[in-house]
Amino acid sequence: MKLMNLKKLVFVTLFLVLSTAMGQAQSGNIQGTITDENGIYVPGANVYIESLVKGAISNFDGKFTLVGIPEGSYTLKITYMGYSDVEQEVNVSAGETTPVSIVLVSSNMELDEVQVSAYGLSGQSKALNTQRNNMNITNVVSTDQIGKFPDANIGDAVKRIPGITMQVDQGEARNIIVRGLSPQLNSVTLNGSRIPSAESDNRNVQMDLIPSDMIQTIEVNKAVTPDMDADALGGSVNLVTRTAPQGFRVSATAGSGVNFITNKRIINGSFLIGDRTNDGKFGWMVSATINDNDFGSDNVEAEWDNEFEYNTGEEDEEGEPILEETEVNPYTNVNEQRTYLVQRVRRSFSANLDYQINPNNNIYLKTMYNWRDDRENRFRLEQEILDGEDIEVGDFTLNNGTLTRFPVEVKRQSKGGIAGGRNKNARLEDQRMQNYTLGGNHLFGSLKVDWMAAYAKASEERLNERYAEYETEYIINNDNSDPRYPIMTAADPNDFDNLSGFEFGEITNENQYTEEEDVNFFANFELPADFFGNGGTLKFGARGRFKSKLRNNDFFEYDLEDLYPTLADVPVKSYTDPDFLAGEKYQAGTFASEEWLGALDLNASNGDAVEDEYLPGNFDIKEDVWAGYAMFNQKLTDKLSVLAGLRVENTKLETEGNRVVYIEEDEDAGIEEGIEVQAVSDENSYTNVLPGVHFKYDLNNSTVLRFAWTNTLARPNYEDMIPRAEIIYEDSEVVMGNPDLDPTTSMNFDLNAEHYFESVGIISGGVFYKEINDFIYTFITEAPNDAYGAGTAGYDVFQPLNGDSASIFGAEVSFQRQLDFLPGFARNFSIYLNYTYLSSSADGIRNEDGDERTDLDLPNTAPNMFNGSLGYADKRFSARLSANFSDSYIDEIGGNAFEDRYYDTQFFLDFNASYAINSNLRLYADVNNITNQPLRYFQGVKDRTQQMEFYDIRFTFGLKYDLFKK
């Protein structure tokens, strides 16, 4: 009965809407396209009919629509910051849509050799006009601006936007943090369609998977409107792909370079070609890029402890050794040195089509396919203190609370893949992301309708990932005199080089596959609705998003000890490097070669499956989200506008996974030790009601004030909802699920002021506040016994829990402009600066003893972030020096303050330059990571290094060609 009532309500609503729209028979519509002199679309232009007090803003494709225009002749006035106003006459007929084409031509201000752009209309102007005319608080970056920075992937480009910092992987920006909120708390969309994640354990979108050359515009919505997806606590990043041009265009890039860490080459290339038919109806564009990067990284990792346990040599009444535990000065009980060799090949393909059926109807198809191969070999030297019962009184040296000598287990591990094919003896990580979007824009009288249906898929496949490990024990000297560079060295150097002493540990082969599919559609309806006599609209719509995610892994062990009993019995390579970037004192030593490991005949028939190693991590999850919204956008006065509305989202989740139950041995009952795998499943559903209000006040033509009150949410990571336990023996960890997790919600307040310079620039400042409830953190405790399996007592147990509440207060300032007021050549300089400050607090986080901690910031909130660049551009030559800084912040909450992990300060310095050989051909050169900034984590205090990974400098150069024909 309820379903029938809902259908009747929908039918009546649509009938009334269509009746209202079609009833305005004495009115017509205007639909236009705005381009520059090269046929490139102009977004963010203000189109206005002064006599009717009616206007519109052009979208990313340069299109605008004015509906309900009475029959007659009118003057359209188009204003665009940095360019002369344009007026164009148009005649409107009743019941018809009048098409218009408007071309903006650079004014004398732009022609005065202030700035030379290959595209005539500068990207900075496009971005700032769009930002100024948006109702909500946004930051917009255009493709031209992206090209001014030496950023190969979209993640490195995004990090230059105010309030954004990035977490890096192998030297490239991967995970986005918006206004201090974790990557999984922000949404990333492609042309408005959510990008699925190939990550197996979270919702993070791999920003380094998408080349910057494939994107036309980056739009960061920091205050979402009701017609946007609500799962964006920090913000929503929308990547807009290139659209078919108004005329013929061809563009190509060819380049090379070198990674100084390996002295190996970089190859990159791209092309773009597009055109439109003579009647202007059908447009097409295809593009492709490739980037082949042969590099690596030098890595040191450590774990710190402040307790030490040893065997006293005495026994208790039951004959068990008596252990003594004592507090000591912080020392490294684990030290690892890792050498990574990586080849990353990134490919991207795109084809976009659009067809203007008639002035009232157009459809489009946008497609993108990204494919990245990561080949990686890793050689790890691990040294870990022995268990207390294996350390005797004479085995260690303790002076004034400082532990300088003790016995360790030493492991030398080689990581690789099968020989031949695409693997090439390396672990091959095959990541793909594809998106296919079909949509349309339609006019039915004065009713505007737009719709979109999209299919997207992301996958990560790692087949035949192999590890060979040999191990020994000896006593080391532990040097923590410089805690930023901790090191362990063999007390007897002969132990380090004695390959016969390194005995067979394990050889394993594993396969991993994760995929996420996303099917979604939406339909939006917009009508003119003038409540206050100054113009306005009413908009409403619905969306459905249907996700499925699965992970399917396996893991096999191979007993090859009889064939290869010691490291001396296999082919080896030395990876000691006197130029190791962490310091020449770090010596990796000798490892089993990747060629030998790749040639081994390892398959399911001659190996043993270790089910408890992989089954608890496998899952199959479905998530359906239905959403509906209604909002109005009204001009209260000629200066004050308001956008207000309500969004309702219903989420339904179904999870399936595995739980491993460990069976203890019972000789009396005839029960042998073993495991039992149980299938587990769970369902959950919830509804969120999310109101929002945005105010915009145009103080004058150059200054805008904004205020927003919004409500957003973040859904838990998929695998966190499964009632499972995954045992990771290699790391002595147990990872638990939690089916009772609630979504995180946030109430957000934003206040912002912007002043735009006519010479194309901006100075802006604002504050924001977020009140967050039920945030999710990882609770860490210690397993008290072997409940999770034999030998798991003392393992670290990780489980996601809801905290109580958290708050974030922040402030942002930004300044960018051409210094055209300076004399002579100095007027060719430009400045780009932005700074963000954050302060946060979190309640309800508990330590390993269950007590609430009151000393914590919300994880991933960097208190200070800064971007700056100084640029120069004349008729032919341009150059830019760019800096990016983010402060240290807590990344992972430990069982107590001593165990907390922090992501350290980052400061990147990059330089790029280009020279225009002619109007179509440019020579460019880029230098990245001039500061050799490492990825660094520290434990508890800043000097206590937990990880440092160095990448060195990267240099690239090449040619860019661009040709336009209208």
PDB file of C-alpha atoms in Angstrom, residues 334-445:
ATOM      1  CA  VAL A 334      62.828  -3.951  15.609  1.00  0.00           C
ATOM      2  CA  ASN A 335      64.913  -2.441  12.843  1.00  0.00           C
ATOM      3  CA  GLU A 336      64.369  -2.917   9.117  1.00  0.00           C
ATOM      4  CA  GLN A 337      66.233  -1.747   6.073  1.00  0.00           C
ATOM      5  CA  ARG A 338      64.421  -1.999   2.757  1.00  0.00           C
ATOM      6  CA  THR A 339      65.516  -1.425  -0.812  1.00  0.00           C
ATOM      7  CA  TYR A 340      62.697  -0.977  -3.344  1.00  0.00           C
ATOM      8  CA  LEU A 341      63.095  -1.231  -7.116  1.00  0.00           C
ATOM      9  CA  VAL A 342      59.938  -0.112  -8.908  1.00  0.00           C
ATOM     10  CA  GLN A 343      58.776   0.299 -12.468  1.00  0.00           C
ATOM     11  CA  ARG A 344      55.458   2.146 -12.701  1.00  0.00           C
ATOM     12  CA  VAL A 345      53.719   2.291 -16.071  1.00  0.00           C
ATOM     13  CA  ARG A 346      50.615   4.485 -16.117  1.00  0.00           C
ATOM     14  CA  ARG A 347      48.313   4.474 -19.155  1.00  0.00           C
ATOM     15  CA  SER A 348      45.060   6.308 -19.675  1.00  0.00           C
ATOM     16  CA  PHE A 349      42.567   6.386 -22.539  1.00  0.00           C
ATOM     17  CA  SER A 350      39.531   8.607 -22.978  1.00  0.00           C
ATOM     18  CA  ALA A 351      36.830   9.097 -25.629  1.00  0.00           C
ATOM     19  CA  ASN A 352      34.127  11.751 -25.254  1.00  0.00           C
ATOM     20  CA  LEU A 353      31.180  12.357 -27.590  1.00  0.00           C
ATOM     21  CA  ASP A 354      28.282  14.789 -27.533  1.00  0.00           C
ATOM     22  CA  TYR A 355      25.360  15.426 -29.853  1.00  0.00           C
ATOM     23  CA  GLN A 356      23.042  18.435 -29.932  1.00  0.00           C
ATOM     24  CA  ILE A 357      19.774  16.888 -31.165  1.00  0.00           C
ATOM     25  CA  ASN A 358      18.071  20.275 -31.286  1.00  0.00           C
ATOM     26  CA  PRO A 359      18.188  23.460 -29.206  1.00  0.00           C
ATOM     27  CA  ASN A 360      16.218  21.690 -26.435  1.00  0.00           C
ATOM     28  CA  ASN A 361      18.015  18.350 -26.236  1.00  0.00           C
ATOM     29  CA  ASN A 362      21.566  17.097 -26.161  1.00  0.00           C
ATOM     30  CA  ILE A 363      23.197  13.844 -25.057  1.00  0.00           C
ATOM     31  CA  TYR A 364      26.790  12.958 -24.250  1.00  0.00           C
ATOM     32  CA  LEU A 365      29.016   9.970 -23.622  1.00  0.00           C
ATOM     33  CA  LYS A 366      32.184  10.255 -21.543  1.00  0.00           C
ATOM     34  CA  THR A 367      34.562   7.345 -21.061  1.00  0.00           C
ATOM     35  CA  MET A 368      37.890   6.839 -19.356  1.00  0.00           C
ATOM     36  CA  TYR A 369      40.089   3.788 -18.839  1.00  0.00           C
ATOM     37  CA  ASN A 370      43.125   3.978 -16.533  1.00  0.00           C
ATOM     38  CA  TRP A 371      45.599   1.126 -16.282  1.00  0.00           C
ATOM     39  CA  ARG A 372      48.685   1.091 -14.117  1.00  0.00           C
ATOM     40  CA  ASP A 373      51.320  -1.628 -13.753  1.00  0.00           C
ATOM     41  CA  ASP A 374      53.550  -1.526 -10.693  1.00  0.00           C
ATOM     42  CA  ARG A 375      56.485  -3.931 -10.837  1.00  0.00           C
ATOM     43  CA  GLU A 376      58.244  -4.106  -7.503  1.00  0.00           C
ATOM     44  CA  ASN A 377      61.173  -5.967  -6.027  1.00  0.00           C
ATOM     45  CA  ARG A 378      61.864  -5.435  -2.359  1.00  0.00           C
ATOM     46  CA  PHE A 379      64.845  -6.636  -0.332  1.00  0.00           C
ATOM     47  CA  ARG A 380      64.331  -6.424   3.414  1.00  0.00           C
ATOM     48  CA  LEU A 381      66.814  -6.886   6.231  1.00  0.00           C
ATOM     49  CA  GLU A 382      64.820  -7.310   9.467  1.00  0.00           C
ATOM     50  CA  GLN A 383      66.330  -7.529  12.950  1.00  0.00           C
ATOM     51  CA  GLU A 384      63.969  -8.146  15.882  1.00  0.00           C
ATOM     52  CA  ILE A 385      64.768  -8.727  19.547  1.00  0.00           C
ATOM     53  CA  LEU A 386      64.258 -12.292  20.769  1.00  0.00           C
ATOM     54  CA  ASP A 387      61.495 -13.247  23.180  1.00  0.00           C
ATOM     55  CA  GLY A 388      62.430 -12.699  26.813  1.00  0.00           C
ATOM     56  CA  GLU A 389      62.699 -16.394  27.613  1.00  0.00           C
ATOM     57  CA  ASP A 390      65.465 -16.706  24.979  1.00  0.00           C
ATOM     58  CA  ILE A 391      67.583 -13.830  26.340  1.00  0.00           C
ATOM     59  CA  GLU A 392      69.971 -14.827  29.106  1.00  0.00           C
ATOM     60  CA  VAL A 393      71.718 -12.559  31.590  1.00  0.00           C
ATOM     61  CA  GLY A 394      74.997 -12.432  29.652  1.00  0.00           C
ATOM     62  CA  ASP A 395      73.350 -11.752  26.308  1.00  0.00           C
ATOM     63  CA  PHE A 396      72.653  -8.053  26.760  1.00  0.00           C
ATOM     64  CA  THR A 397      74.208  -4.822  27.949  1.00  0.00           C
ATOM     65  CA  LEU A 398      72.171  -2.309  29.958  1.00  0.00           C
ATOM     66  CA  ASN A 399      73.908   0.899  31.090  1.00  0.00           C
ATOM     67  CA  ASN A 400      71.968   3.517  33.066  1.00  0.00           C
ATOM     68  CA  GLY A 401      68.694   2.366  31.582  1.00  0.00           C
ATOM     69  CA  THR A 402      69.998   2.320  27.991  1.00  0.00           C
ATOM     70  CA  LEU A 403      69.962  -1.003  26.193  1.00  0.00           C
ATOM     71  CA  THR A 404      72.889  -1.124  23.759  1.00  0.00           C
ATOM     72  CA  ARG A 405      73.400  -4.833  23.092  1.00  0.00           C
ATOM     73  CA  PHE A 406      71.035  -7.811  22.822  1.00  0.00           C
ATOM     74  CA  PRO A 407      70.300 -10.900  20.660  1.00  0.00           C
ATOM     75  CA  VAL A 408      68.000 -10.638  17.640  1.00  0.00           C
ATOM     76  CA  GLU A 409      66.393 -12.807  15.018  1.00  0.00           C
ATOM     77  CA  VAL A 410      67.645 -11.669  11.623  1.00  0.00           C
ATOM     78  CA  LYS A 411      65.670 -12.237   8.430  1.00  0.00           C
ATOM     79  CA  ARG A 412      66.668 -11.532   4.856  1.00  0.00           C
ATOM     80  CA  GLN A 413      63.616 -11.479   2.647  1.00  0.00           C
ATOM     81  CA  SER A 414      63.389 -11.166  -1.144  1.00  0.00           C
ATOM     82  CA  LYS A 415      60.115 -10.125  -2.725  1.00  0.00           C
ATOM     83  CA  GLY A 416      59.375 -10.749  -6.388  1.00  0.00           C
ATOM     84  CA  GLY A 417      57.207 -12.534  -8.920  1.00  0.00           C
ATOM     85  CA  ILE A 418      57.285 -15.119 -11.651  1.00  0.00           C
ATOM     86  CA  ALA A 419      59.758 -14.916 -14.523  1.00  0.00           C
ATOM     87  CA  GLY A 420      58.793 -13.728 -17.985  1.00  0.00           C
ATOM     88  CA  GLY A 421      55.627 -12.152 -19.286  1.00  0.00           C
ATOM     89  CA  ARG A 422      54.528  -8.891 -17.714  1.00  0.00           C
ATOM     90  CA  ASN A 423      55.899  -9.820 -14.276  1.00  0.00           C
ATOM     91  CA  LYS A 424      59.611  -9.872 -15.168  1.00  0.00           C
ATOM     92  CA  ASN A 425      60.580 -11.501 -11.832  1.00  0.00           C
ATOM     93  CA  ALA A 426      58.828  -8.694  -9.967  1.00  0.00           C
ATOM     94  CA  ARG A 427      55.634  -8.451  -7.996  1.00  0.00           C
ATOM     95  CA  LEU A 428      53.158  -7.095 -10.510  1.00  0.00           C
ATOM     96  CA  GLU A 429      50.335  -4.937  -9.138  1.00  0.00           C
ATOM     97  CA  ASP A 430      47.796  -4.396 -11.898  1.00  0.00           C
ATOM     98  CA  GLN A 431      45.446  -1.542 -11.007  1.00  0.00           C
ATOM     99  CA  ARG A 432      42.655  -0.439 -13.310  1.00  0.00           C
ATOM    100  CA  MET A 433      39.888   2.113 -13.095  1.00  0.00           C
ATOM    101  CA  GLN A 434      37.257   2.547 -15.791  1.00  0.00           C
ATOM    102  CA  ASN A 435      34.260   4.832 -16.051  1.00  0.00           C
ATOM    103  CA  TYR A 436      31.519   5.050 -18.670  1.00  0.00           C
ATOM    104  CA  THR A 437      28.957   7.843 -18.375  1.00  0.00           C
ATOM    105  CA  LEU A 438      25.899   8.484 -20.532  1.00  0.00           C
ATOM    106  CA  GLY A 439      23.868  11.597 -19.873  1.00  0.00           C
ATOM    107  CA  GLY A 440      21.640  14.261 -21.305  1.00  0.00           C
ATOM    108  CA  ASN A 441      20.285  17.770 -20.880  1.00  0.00           C
ATOM    109  CA  HIS A 442      16.735  18.618 -21.938  1.00  0.00           C
ATOM    110  CA  LEU A 443      14.275  21.496 -21.952  1.00  0.00           C
ATOM    111  CA  PHE A 444      10.526  20.907 -21.675  1.00  0.00           C
ATOM    112  CA  GLY A 445       9.106  24.404 -21.769  1.00  0.00           C
TER     113      GLY A 445
END
